[in-house]
XYZ file of C-alpha atoms in Angstrom:
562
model
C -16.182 2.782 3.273
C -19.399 5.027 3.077
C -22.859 2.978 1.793
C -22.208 5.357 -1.314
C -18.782 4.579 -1.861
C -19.835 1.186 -1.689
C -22.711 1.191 -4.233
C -20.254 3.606 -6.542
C -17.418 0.539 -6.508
C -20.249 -1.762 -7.164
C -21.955 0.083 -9.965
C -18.657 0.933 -11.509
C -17.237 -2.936 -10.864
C -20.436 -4.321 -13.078
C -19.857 -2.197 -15.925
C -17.181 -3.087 -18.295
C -16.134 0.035 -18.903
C -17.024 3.866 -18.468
C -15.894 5.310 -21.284
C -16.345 8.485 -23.296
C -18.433 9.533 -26.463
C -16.187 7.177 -29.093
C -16.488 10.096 -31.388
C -12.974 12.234 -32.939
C -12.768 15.085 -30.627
C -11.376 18.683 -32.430
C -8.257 18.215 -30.727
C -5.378 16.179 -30.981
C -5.339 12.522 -33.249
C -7.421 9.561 -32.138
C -7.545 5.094 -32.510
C -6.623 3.856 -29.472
C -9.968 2.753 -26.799
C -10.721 4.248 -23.870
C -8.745 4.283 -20.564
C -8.687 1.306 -18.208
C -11.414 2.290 -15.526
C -8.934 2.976 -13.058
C -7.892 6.042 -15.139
C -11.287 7.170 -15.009
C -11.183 11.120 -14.186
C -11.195 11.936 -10.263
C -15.027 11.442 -9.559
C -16.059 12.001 -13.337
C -19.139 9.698 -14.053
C -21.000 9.646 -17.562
C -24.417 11.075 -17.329
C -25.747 7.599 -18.095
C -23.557 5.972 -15.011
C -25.159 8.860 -12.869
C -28.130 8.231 -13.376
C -28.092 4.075 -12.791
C -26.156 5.166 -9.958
C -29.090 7.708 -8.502
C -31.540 4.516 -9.932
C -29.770 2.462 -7.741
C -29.558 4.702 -4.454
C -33.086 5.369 -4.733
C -34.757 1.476 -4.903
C -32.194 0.394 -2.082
C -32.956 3.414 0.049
C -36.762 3.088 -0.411
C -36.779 -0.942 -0.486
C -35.320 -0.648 3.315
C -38.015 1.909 4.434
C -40.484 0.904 2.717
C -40.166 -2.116 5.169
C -39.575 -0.494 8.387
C -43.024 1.337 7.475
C -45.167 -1.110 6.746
C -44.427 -3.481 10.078
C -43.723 -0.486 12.375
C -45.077 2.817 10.682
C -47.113 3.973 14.049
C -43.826 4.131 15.525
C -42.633 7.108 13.127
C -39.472 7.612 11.819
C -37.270 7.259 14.426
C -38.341 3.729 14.892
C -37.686 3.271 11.184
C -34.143 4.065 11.368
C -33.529 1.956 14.343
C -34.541 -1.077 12.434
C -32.488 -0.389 9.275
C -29.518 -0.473 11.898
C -30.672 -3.657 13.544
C -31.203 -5.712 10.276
C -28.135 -7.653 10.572
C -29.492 -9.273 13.817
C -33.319 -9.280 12.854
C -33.798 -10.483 9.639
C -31.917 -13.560 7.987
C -32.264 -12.415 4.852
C -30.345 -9.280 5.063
C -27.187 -10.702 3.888
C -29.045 -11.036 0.271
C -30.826 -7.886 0.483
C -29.780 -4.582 -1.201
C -29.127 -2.528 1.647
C -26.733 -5.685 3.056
C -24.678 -5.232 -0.042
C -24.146 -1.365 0.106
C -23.029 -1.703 3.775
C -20.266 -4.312 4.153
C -18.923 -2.436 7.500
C -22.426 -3.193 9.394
C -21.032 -6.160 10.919
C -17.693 -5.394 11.801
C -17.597 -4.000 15.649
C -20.428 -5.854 16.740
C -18.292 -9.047 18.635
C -15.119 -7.942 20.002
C -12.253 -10.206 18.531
C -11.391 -12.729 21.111
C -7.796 -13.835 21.850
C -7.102 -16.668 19.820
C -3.944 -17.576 21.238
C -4.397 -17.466 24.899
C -1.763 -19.831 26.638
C 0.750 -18.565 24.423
C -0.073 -14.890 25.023
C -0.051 -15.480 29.631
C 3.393 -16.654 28.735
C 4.472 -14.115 27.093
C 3.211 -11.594 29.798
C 4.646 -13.604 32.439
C 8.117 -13.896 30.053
C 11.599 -13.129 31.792
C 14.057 -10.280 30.578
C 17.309 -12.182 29.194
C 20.252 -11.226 27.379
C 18.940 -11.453 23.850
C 17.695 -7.755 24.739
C 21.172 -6.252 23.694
C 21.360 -8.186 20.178
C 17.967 -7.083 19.063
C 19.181 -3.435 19.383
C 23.213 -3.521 17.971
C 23.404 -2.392 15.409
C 23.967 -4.477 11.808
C 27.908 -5.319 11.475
C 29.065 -3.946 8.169
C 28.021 -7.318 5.166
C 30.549 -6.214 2.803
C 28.694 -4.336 0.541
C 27.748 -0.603 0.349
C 25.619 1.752 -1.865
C 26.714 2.075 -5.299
C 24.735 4.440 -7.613
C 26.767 5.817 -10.616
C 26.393 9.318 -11.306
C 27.055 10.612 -14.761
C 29.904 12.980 -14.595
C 28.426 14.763 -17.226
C 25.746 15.317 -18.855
C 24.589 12.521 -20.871
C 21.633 13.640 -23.065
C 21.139 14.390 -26.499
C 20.868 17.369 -27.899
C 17.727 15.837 -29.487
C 14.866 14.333 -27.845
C 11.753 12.088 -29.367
C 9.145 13.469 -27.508
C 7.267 13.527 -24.723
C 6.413 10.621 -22.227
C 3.114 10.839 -19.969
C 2.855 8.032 -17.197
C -0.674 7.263 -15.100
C -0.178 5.408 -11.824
C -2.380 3.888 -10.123
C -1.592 1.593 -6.290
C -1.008 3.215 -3.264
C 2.189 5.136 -1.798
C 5.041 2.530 -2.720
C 3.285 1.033 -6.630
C 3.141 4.328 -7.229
C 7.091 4.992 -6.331
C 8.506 1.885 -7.873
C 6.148 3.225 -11.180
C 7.783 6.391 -11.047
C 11.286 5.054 -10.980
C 10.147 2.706 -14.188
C 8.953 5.695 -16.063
C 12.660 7.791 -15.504
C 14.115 4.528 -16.901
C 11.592 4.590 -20.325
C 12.131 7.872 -20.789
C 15.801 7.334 -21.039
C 15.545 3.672 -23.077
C 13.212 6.081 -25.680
C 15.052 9.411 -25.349
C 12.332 11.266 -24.835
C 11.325 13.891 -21.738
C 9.080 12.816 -19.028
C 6.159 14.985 -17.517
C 5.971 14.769 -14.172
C 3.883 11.274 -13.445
C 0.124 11.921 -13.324
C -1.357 9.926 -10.290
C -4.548 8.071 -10.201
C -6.884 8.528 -7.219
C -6.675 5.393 -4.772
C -10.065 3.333 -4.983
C -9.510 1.972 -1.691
C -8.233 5.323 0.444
C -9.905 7.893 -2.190
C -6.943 10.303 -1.984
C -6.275 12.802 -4.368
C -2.891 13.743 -3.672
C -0.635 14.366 -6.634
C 3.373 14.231 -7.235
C 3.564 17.723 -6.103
C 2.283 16.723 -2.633
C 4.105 14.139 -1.931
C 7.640 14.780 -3.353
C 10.236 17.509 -3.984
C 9.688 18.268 -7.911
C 12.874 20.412 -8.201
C 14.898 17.995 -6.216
C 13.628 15.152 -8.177
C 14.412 17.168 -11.799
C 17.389 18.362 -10.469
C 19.015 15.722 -9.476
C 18.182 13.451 -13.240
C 18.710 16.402 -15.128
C 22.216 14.859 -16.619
C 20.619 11.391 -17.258
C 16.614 12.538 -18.150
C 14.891 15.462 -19.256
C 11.800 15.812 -16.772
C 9.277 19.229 -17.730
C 6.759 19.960 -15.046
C 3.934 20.682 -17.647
C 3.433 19.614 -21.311
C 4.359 22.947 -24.019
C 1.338 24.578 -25.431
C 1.074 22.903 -28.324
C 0.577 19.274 -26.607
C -1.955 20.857 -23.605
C -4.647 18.758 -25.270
C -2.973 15.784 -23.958
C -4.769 15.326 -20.671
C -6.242 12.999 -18.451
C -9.338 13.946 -19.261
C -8.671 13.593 -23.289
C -7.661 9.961 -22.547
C -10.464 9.035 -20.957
C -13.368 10.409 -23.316
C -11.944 9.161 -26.698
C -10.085 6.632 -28.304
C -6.552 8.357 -29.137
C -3.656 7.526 -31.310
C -1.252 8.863 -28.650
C -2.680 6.368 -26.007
C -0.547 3.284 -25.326
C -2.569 0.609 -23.173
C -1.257 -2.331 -24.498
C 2.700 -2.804 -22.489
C 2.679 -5.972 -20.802
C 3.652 -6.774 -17.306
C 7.495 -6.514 -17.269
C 7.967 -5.215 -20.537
C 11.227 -5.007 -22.244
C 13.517 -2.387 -23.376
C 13.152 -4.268 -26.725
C 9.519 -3.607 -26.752
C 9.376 0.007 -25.708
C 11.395 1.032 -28.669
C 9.285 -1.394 -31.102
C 5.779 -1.187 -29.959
C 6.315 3.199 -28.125
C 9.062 5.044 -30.163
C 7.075 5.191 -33.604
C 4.038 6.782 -31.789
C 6.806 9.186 -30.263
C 8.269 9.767 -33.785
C 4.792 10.319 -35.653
C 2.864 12.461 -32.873
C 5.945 13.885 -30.521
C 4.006 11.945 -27.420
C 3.128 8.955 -26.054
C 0.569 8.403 -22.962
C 1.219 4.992 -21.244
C -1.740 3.789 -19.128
C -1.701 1.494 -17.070
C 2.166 1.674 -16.405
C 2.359 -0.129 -12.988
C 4.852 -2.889 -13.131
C 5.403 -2.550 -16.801
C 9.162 -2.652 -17.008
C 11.278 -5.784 -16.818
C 13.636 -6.250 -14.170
C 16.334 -8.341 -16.066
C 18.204 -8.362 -19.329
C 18.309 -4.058 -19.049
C 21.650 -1.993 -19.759
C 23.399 -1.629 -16.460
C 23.177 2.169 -16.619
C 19.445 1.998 -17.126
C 19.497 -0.043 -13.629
C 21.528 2.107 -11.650
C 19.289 4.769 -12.820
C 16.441 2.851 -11.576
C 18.472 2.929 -8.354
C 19.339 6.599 -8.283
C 15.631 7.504 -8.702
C 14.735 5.543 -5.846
C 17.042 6.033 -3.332
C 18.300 9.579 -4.024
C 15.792 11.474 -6.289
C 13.114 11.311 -5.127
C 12.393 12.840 -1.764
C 9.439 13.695 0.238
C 8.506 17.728 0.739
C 9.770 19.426 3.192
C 6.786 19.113 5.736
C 6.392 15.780 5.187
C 10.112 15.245 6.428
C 9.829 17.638 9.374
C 6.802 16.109 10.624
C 8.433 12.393 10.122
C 11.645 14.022 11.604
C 9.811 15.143 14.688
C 7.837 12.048 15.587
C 11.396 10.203 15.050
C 13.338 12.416 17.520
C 10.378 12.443 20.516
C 10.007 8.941 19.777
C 13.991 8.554 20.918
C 13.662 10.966 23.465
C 10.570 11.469 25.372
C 11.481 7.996 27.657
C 14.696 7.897 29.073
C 15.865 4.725 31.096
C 18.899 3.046 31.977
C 18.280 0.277 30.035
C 20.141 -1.137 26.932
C 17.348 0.488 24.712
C 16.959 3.757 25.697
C 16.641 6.074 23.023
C 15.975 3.457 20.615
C 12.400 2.491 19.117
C 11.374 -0.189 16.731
C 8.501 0.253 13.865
C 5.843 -2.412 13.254
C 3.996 -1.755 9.940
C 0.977 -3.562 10.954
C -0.765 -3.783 7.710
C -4.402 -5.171 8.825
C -6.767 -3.099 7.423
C -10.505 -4.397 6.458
C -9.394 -4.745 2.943
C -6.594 -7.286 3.553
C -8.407 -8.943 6.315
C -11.306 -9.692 3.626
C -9.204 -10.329 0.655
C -7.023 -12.961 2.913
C -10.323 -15.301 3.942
C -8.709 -16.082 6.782
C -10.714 -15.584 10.246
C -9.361 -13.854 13.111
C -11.158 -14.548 16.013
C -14.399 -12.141 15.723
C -16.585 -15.107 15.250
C -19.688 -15.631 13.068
C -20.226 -11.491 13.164
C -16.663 -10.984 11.693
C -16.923 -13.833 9.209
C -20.029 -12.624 7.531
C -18.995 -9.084 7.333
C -15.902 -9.684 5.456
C -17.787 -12.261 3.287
C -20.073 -9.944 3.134
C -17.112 -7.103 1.800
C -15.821 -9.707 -0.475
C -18.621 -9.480 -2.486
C -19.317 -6.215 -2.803
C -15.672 -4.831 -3.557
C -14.971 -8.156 -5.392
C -18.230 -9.942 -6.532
C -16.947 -12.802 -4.227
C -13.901 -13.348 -6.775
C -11.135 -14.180 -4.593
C -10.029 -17.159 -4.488
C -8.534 -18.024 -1.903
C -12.334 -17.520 -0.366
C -12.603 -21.649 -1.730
C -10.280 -22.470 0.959
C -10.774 -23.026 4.509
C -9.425 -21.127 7.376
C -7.346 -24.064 8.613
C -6.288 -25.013 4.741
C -5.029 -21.044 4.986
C -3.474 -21.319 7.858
C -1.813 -24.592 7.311
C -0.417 -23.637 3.900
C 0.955 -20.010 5.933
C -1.251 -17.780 3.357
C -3.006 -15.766 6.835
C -1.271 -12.684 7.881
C -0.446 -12.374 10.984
C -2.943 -10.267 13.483
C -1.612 -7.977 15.509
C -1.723 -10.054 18.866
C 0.329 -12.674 16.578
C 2.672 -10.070 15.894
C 3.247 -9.647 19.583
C 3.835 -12.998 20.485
C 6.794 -12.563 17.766
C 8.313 -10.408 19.071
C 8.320 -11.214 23.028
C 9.801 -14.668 21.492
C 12.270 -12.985 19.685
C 13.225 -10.587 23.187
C 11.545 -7.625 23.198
C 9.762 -6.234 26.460
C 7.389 -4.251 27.838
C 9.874 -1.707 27.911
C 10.158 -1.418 23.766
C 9.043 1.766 21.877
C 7.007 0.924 19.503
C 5.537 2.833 16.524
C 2.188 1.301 14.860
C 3.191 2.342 10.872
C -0.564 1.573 9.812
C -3.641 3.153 8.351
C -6.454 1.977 10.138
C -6.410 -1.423 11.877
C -9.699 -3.799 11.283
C -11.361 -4.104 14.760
C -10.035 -1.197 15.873
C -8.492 -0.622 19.939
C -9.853 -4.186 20.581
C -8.043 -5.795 17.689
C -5.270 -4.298 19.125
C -5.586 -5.043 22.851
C -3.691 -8.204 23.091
C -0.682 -6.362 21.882
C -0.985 -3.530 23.560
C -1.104 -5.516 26.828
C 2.782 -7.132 25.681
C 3.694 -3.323 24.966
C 2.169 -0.836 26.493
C 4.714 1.728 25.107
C 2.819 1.871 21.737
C 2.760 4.967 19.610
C 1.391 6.137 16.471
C 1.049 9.654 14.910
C -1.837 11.001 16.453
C -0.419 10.129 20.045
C 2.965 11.536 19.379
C 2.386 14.350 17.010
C -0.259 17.153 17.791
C -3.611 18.029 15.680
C -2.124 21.498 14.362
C 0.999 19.517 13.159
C -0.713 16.629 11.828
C -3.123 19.150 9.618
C -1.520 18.902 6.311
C -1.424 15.223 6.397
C -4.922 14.230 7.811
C -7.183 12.305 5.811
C -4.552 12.095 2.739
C -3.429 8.448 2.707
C -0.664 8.798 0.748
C 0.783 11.251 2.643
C 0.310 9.579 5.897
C 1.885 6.507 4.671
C 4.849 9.029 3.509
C 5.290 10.155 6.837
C 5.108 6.632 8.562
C 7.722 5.564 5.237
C 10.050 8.302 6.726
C 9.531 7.568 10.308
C 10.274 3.582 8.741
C 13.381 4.613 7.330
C 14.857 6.049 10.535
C 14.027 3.383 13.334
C 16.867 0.934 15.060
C 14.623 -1.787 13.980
C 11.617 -2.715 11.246
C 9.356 -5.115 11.394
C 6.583 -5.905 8.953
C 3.552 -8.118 9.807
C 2.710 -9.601 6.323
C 4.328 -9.229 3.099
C 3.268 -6.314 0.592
C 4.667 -2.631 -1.372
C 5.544 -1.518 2.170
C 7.410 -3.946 3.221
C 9.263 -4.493 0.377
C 10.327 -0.787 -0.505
C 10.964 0.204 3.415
C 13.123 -3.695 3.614
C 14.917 -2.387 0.096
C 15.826 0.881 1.766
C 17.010 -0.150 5.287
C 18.999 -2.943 3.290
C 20.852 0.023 1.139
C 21.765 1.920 3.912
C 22.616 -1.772 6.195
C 19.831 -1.157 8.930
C 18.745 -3.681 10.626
C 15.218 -5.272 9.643
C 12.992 -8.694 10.558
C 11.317 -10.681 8.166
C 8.913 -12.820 10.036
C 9.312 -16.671 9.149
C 5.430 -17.083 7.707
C 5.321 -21.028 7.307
C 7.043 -21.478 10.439
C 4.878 -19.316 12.419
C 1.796 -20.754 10.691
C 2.484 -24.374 11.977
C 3.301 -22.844 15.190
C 0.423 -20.698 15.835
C -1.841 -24.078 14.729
C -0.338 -26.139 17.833
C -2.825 -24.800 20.561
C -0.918 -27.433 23.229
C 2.195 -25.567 22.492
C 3.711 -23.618 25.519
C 5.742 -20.216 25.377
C 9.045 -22.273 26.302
C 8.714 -24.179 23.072
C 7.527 -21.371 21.098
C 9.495 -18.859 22.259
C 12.830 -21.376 21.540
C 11.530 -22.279 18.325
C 10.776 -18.606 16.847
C 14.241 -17.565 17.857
C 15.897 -20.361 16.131
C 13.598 -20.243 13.285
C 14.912 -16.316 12.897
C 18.079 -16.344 12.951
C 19.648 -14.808 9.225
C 16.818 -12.828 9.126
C 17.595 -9.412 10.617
C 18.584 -7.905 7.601
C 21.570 -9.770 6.095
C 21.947 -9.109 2.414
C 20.048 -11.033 0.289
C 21.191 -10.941 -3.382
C 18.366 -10.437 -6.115
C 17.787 -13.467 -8.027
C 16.006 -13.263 -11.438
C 12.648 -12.401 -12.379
C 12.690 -10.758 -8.435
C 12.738 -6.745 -8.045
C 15.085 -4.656 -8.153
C 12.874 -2.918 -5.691
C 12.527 -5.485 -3.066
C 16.266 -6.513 -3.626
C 18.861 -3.389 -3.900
C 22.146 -5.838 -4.441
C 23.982 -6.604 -6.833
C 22.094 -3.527 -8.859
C 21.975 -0.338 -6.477
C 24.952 -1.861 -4.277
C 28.681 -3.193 -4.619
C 31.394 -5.080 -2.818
C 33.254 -2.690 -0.609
């Protein structure tokens, strides 16, 4: 994150709202407050924000030089600089200082990560080829059960409609999917037509991409157009009703109020009279605000339909993700029982999950204080797990695993050197070194940027969402998945391979935690007791239980016996 995105998150985290002149504006009807600040307009500050914000910039900016001058100013300005970088090491009060709190990153790179496993990980190099090999890549035998999504045979609309629903989504990639497969559902509880979901810029990526990038629009219409009515745009006489409108006003029309899990029940109590009395309804937030039990079984298996066969990714997105897929298959060809097969590892350790874990990961004192440090600026050090020590984490299996943990799984589980494997990850914390340990257990890693070219990664680079779109596709289509800590990917990539009965591995978290704590352990032991302590979870069906999602969980909902 840049030192300005930093001080913007912190300016706009201390505020308790940035809202809009409360005044009636000369369009459309008004009560409702302003918009959660998450549905604050792409990069749209009030003038008053601005300016604290340029306040801000300016003290911290000339607090640091102001310092650098006055010990070293017959050095110039090239001296100056040097110092601001060297703070963290030269002056012990940094950490409270200004500039410390616009720049969490300072720290990070400074102390290579260390190995923190390092009997277990000479095993593992030194680890014999057996016969568990050809198990890890056979396929899943058929579980009895199959996809199941009703279609309607025909059309089931009314001729009459109560509106028009407007969704805002906020989350990354998969939150935003599983709220755009809630919305189709409301729209057909309420019988009313659905504009195409509206969503929110990421505050942790900053990526702007919309529906339209990400996702086939007339596929997606198309193939609900018997169940929902879905318009692209709002008619004329409702264009007032924009993002925009939401945010600088308080509107009659705005609906921030649906609880977590809401029921059908409550839609049509608390949403349908706005519907009926203004002809829309804008429902902000909207992530996770639909229940997943006690709902009509057709407004489940519409749920289902949405997800697994509506909506698809545009066509670059899927050639791309189609391409990396078929060299990843076919640009190493052995004699061995996996060739042409590849596994995916979504190794979710990012800077922003490392911090929010406080758990430590061998980068020592340097690493500790920078994601402290990151803790409080994204959170105001409100996380609190933070209370916790790293070995009351660990014990209690809350730390996700790194990525040289990750490959000590899998060598215990059988995988060798010899396994294609495809890093599924935005950026990894620590970078190549973080990553060394792993790479050293398999050096036939791969990610986009070593398998695809520049010119065909163009339309992707530097959108988040649709990098995690193509590394969702790529997900979809591997002989095995493996996530390294729970979270929206995992879940909707295990929910998909489980529809279509691919084979998937959950890693055992509390039995890896207590194994990963026993430094006298050696691979023998370990290796024994990870397989063991796997076994039922390669993807065998796992029925959803209540109060669980339907989007973690496709069976009994999206699936039958067959």
């Amino acid at each position: 994150m840049t030192q300005d995105g930093a001080l913007r998150d912190e300016v706009l985290s201390s505020s308790d709202q940035l809202s809009g002149p409360n005044t009636k504006q000369p369009f459309g009807p008004s009560i409702h407050p302003s918009i959660h600040p998450s549905l604050a307009s792409r990069q749209l500050f009030s003038s008053s924000s601005s300016r604290q914000i340029r306040r801000m910039m300016r003290w911290r900016g000339s607090a640091a030089l102001r310092s650098a001058y006055r010990h070293h100013s017959h050095r110039g300005a090239e001296f100056a600089s040097l110092l601001v970088l060297l703070l963290p090491i030269l002056s012990p009060n940094y950490l409270s200082s200004p500039l410390g709190r616009a720049s969490p990153s300072l720290f990070s790179e400074w102390n290579a990560p260390k190995p923190m496993h390092p009997s277990l990980l000479s095993g593992a190099s030194e680890r014999q080829v057996d016969e568990r090999r050809k198990e890890i890549w056979a396929p899943l035998e058929h579980q009895g059960w199959k996809p199941c999504v009703k279609s309607a045979s025909t059309s089931s609309l009314p001729e009459k409609r109560n509106g028009y629903i407007q969704v805002f989504l906020d989350g990354g990639l998969n939150q935003q999917r599983m709220g755009i497969c809630d919305a189709v559902a409301v729209a057909k509880i309420l019988n009313a037509t659905l504009l195409i979901p509206y969503l929110e810029v990421n505050p942790v990526w900053q990526d702007s991409s919309t529906f339209e990038d990400l996702y086939d629009v007339d596929r997606f219409i198309s193939a609900l157009k018997d169940e929902v009515s879905i318009r692209r745009e709002l008619p004329k006489e409702y264009s007032w009703s924009t993002r925009e409108y939401y945010y600088l006003g308080v509107r009659d029309t705005r609906v921030k109020t649906a609880p977590v899990h809401a029921s059908a029940g409550w839609y049509i109590e608390n949403v349908l009279p706005i519907l009926q009395s203004y002809g829309i309804a804008a429902i902000a937030p909207f992530s996770h605000r639909l229940a997943f039990d006690d709902l009509p079984e057709d407004i489940q298996q519409l749920r289902c339909k949405v997800n697994f066969q509506a909506l698809t990714f545009v066509p670059h997105i899927i050639s791309l993700g189609e391409t990396i897929v078929q060299r990843l298959r076919h640009s190493i060809q052995t004699n061995s029982q996996e060739s042409g097969k590849f596994a995916v590892l979504h190794l979710r350790f990012d800077k922003d999950m490392a911090a929010h874990s406080a758990c430590e990961f061998g980068g020592g004192r340097a690493e500790k204080l920078a994601l402290a440090k990151y803790r409080k600026v994204i959170w105001q050090g409100r996380v609190a797990k933070s209370s916790f020590t790293d070995l009351e984490l660990r014990r209690g299996g809350k730390c996700p695993l790194t990525p040289e943990e990750i490959g000590l799984l899998l060598s215990a589980l059988g995988f060798d050197h010899n396994t294609r494997l495809y890093l599924a990850s935005h950026k990894v914390y620590g970078g190549e070194s973080r990553i060394s340990s792993l790479r050293r257990l398999f050096p036939l890693i791969e990610d986009k940027k070593s398998v695809a070219s520049d010119s065909e990664l163009a339309k992707v680079q530097g959108k988040a969402s649709l990098l995690a779109a193509v590394d969702y596709y790529v997900s979809i289509h591997s002989d095995v998945f493996i996530s390294a800590s729970p979270g929206n990917m995992h879940n909707a990539v295990l929910a998909h391979r489980t529809y279509n009965n691919l084979k998937s591995i959950r890693p055992n978290m509390p039995l890896l935690s207590q194994l990963f704590l026993n430094e006298s352990l050696s691979w023998s032991v370990f290796e024994e007791a990870v397989s063991s302590g796997h076994k039922g979870r390669y993807g065998q069906i796992r029925l959803r239980k209540p109060n669980q999602s339907i989007y973690t969980y496709p069976a009994p909902d999206c699936m039958c016996r067959g």
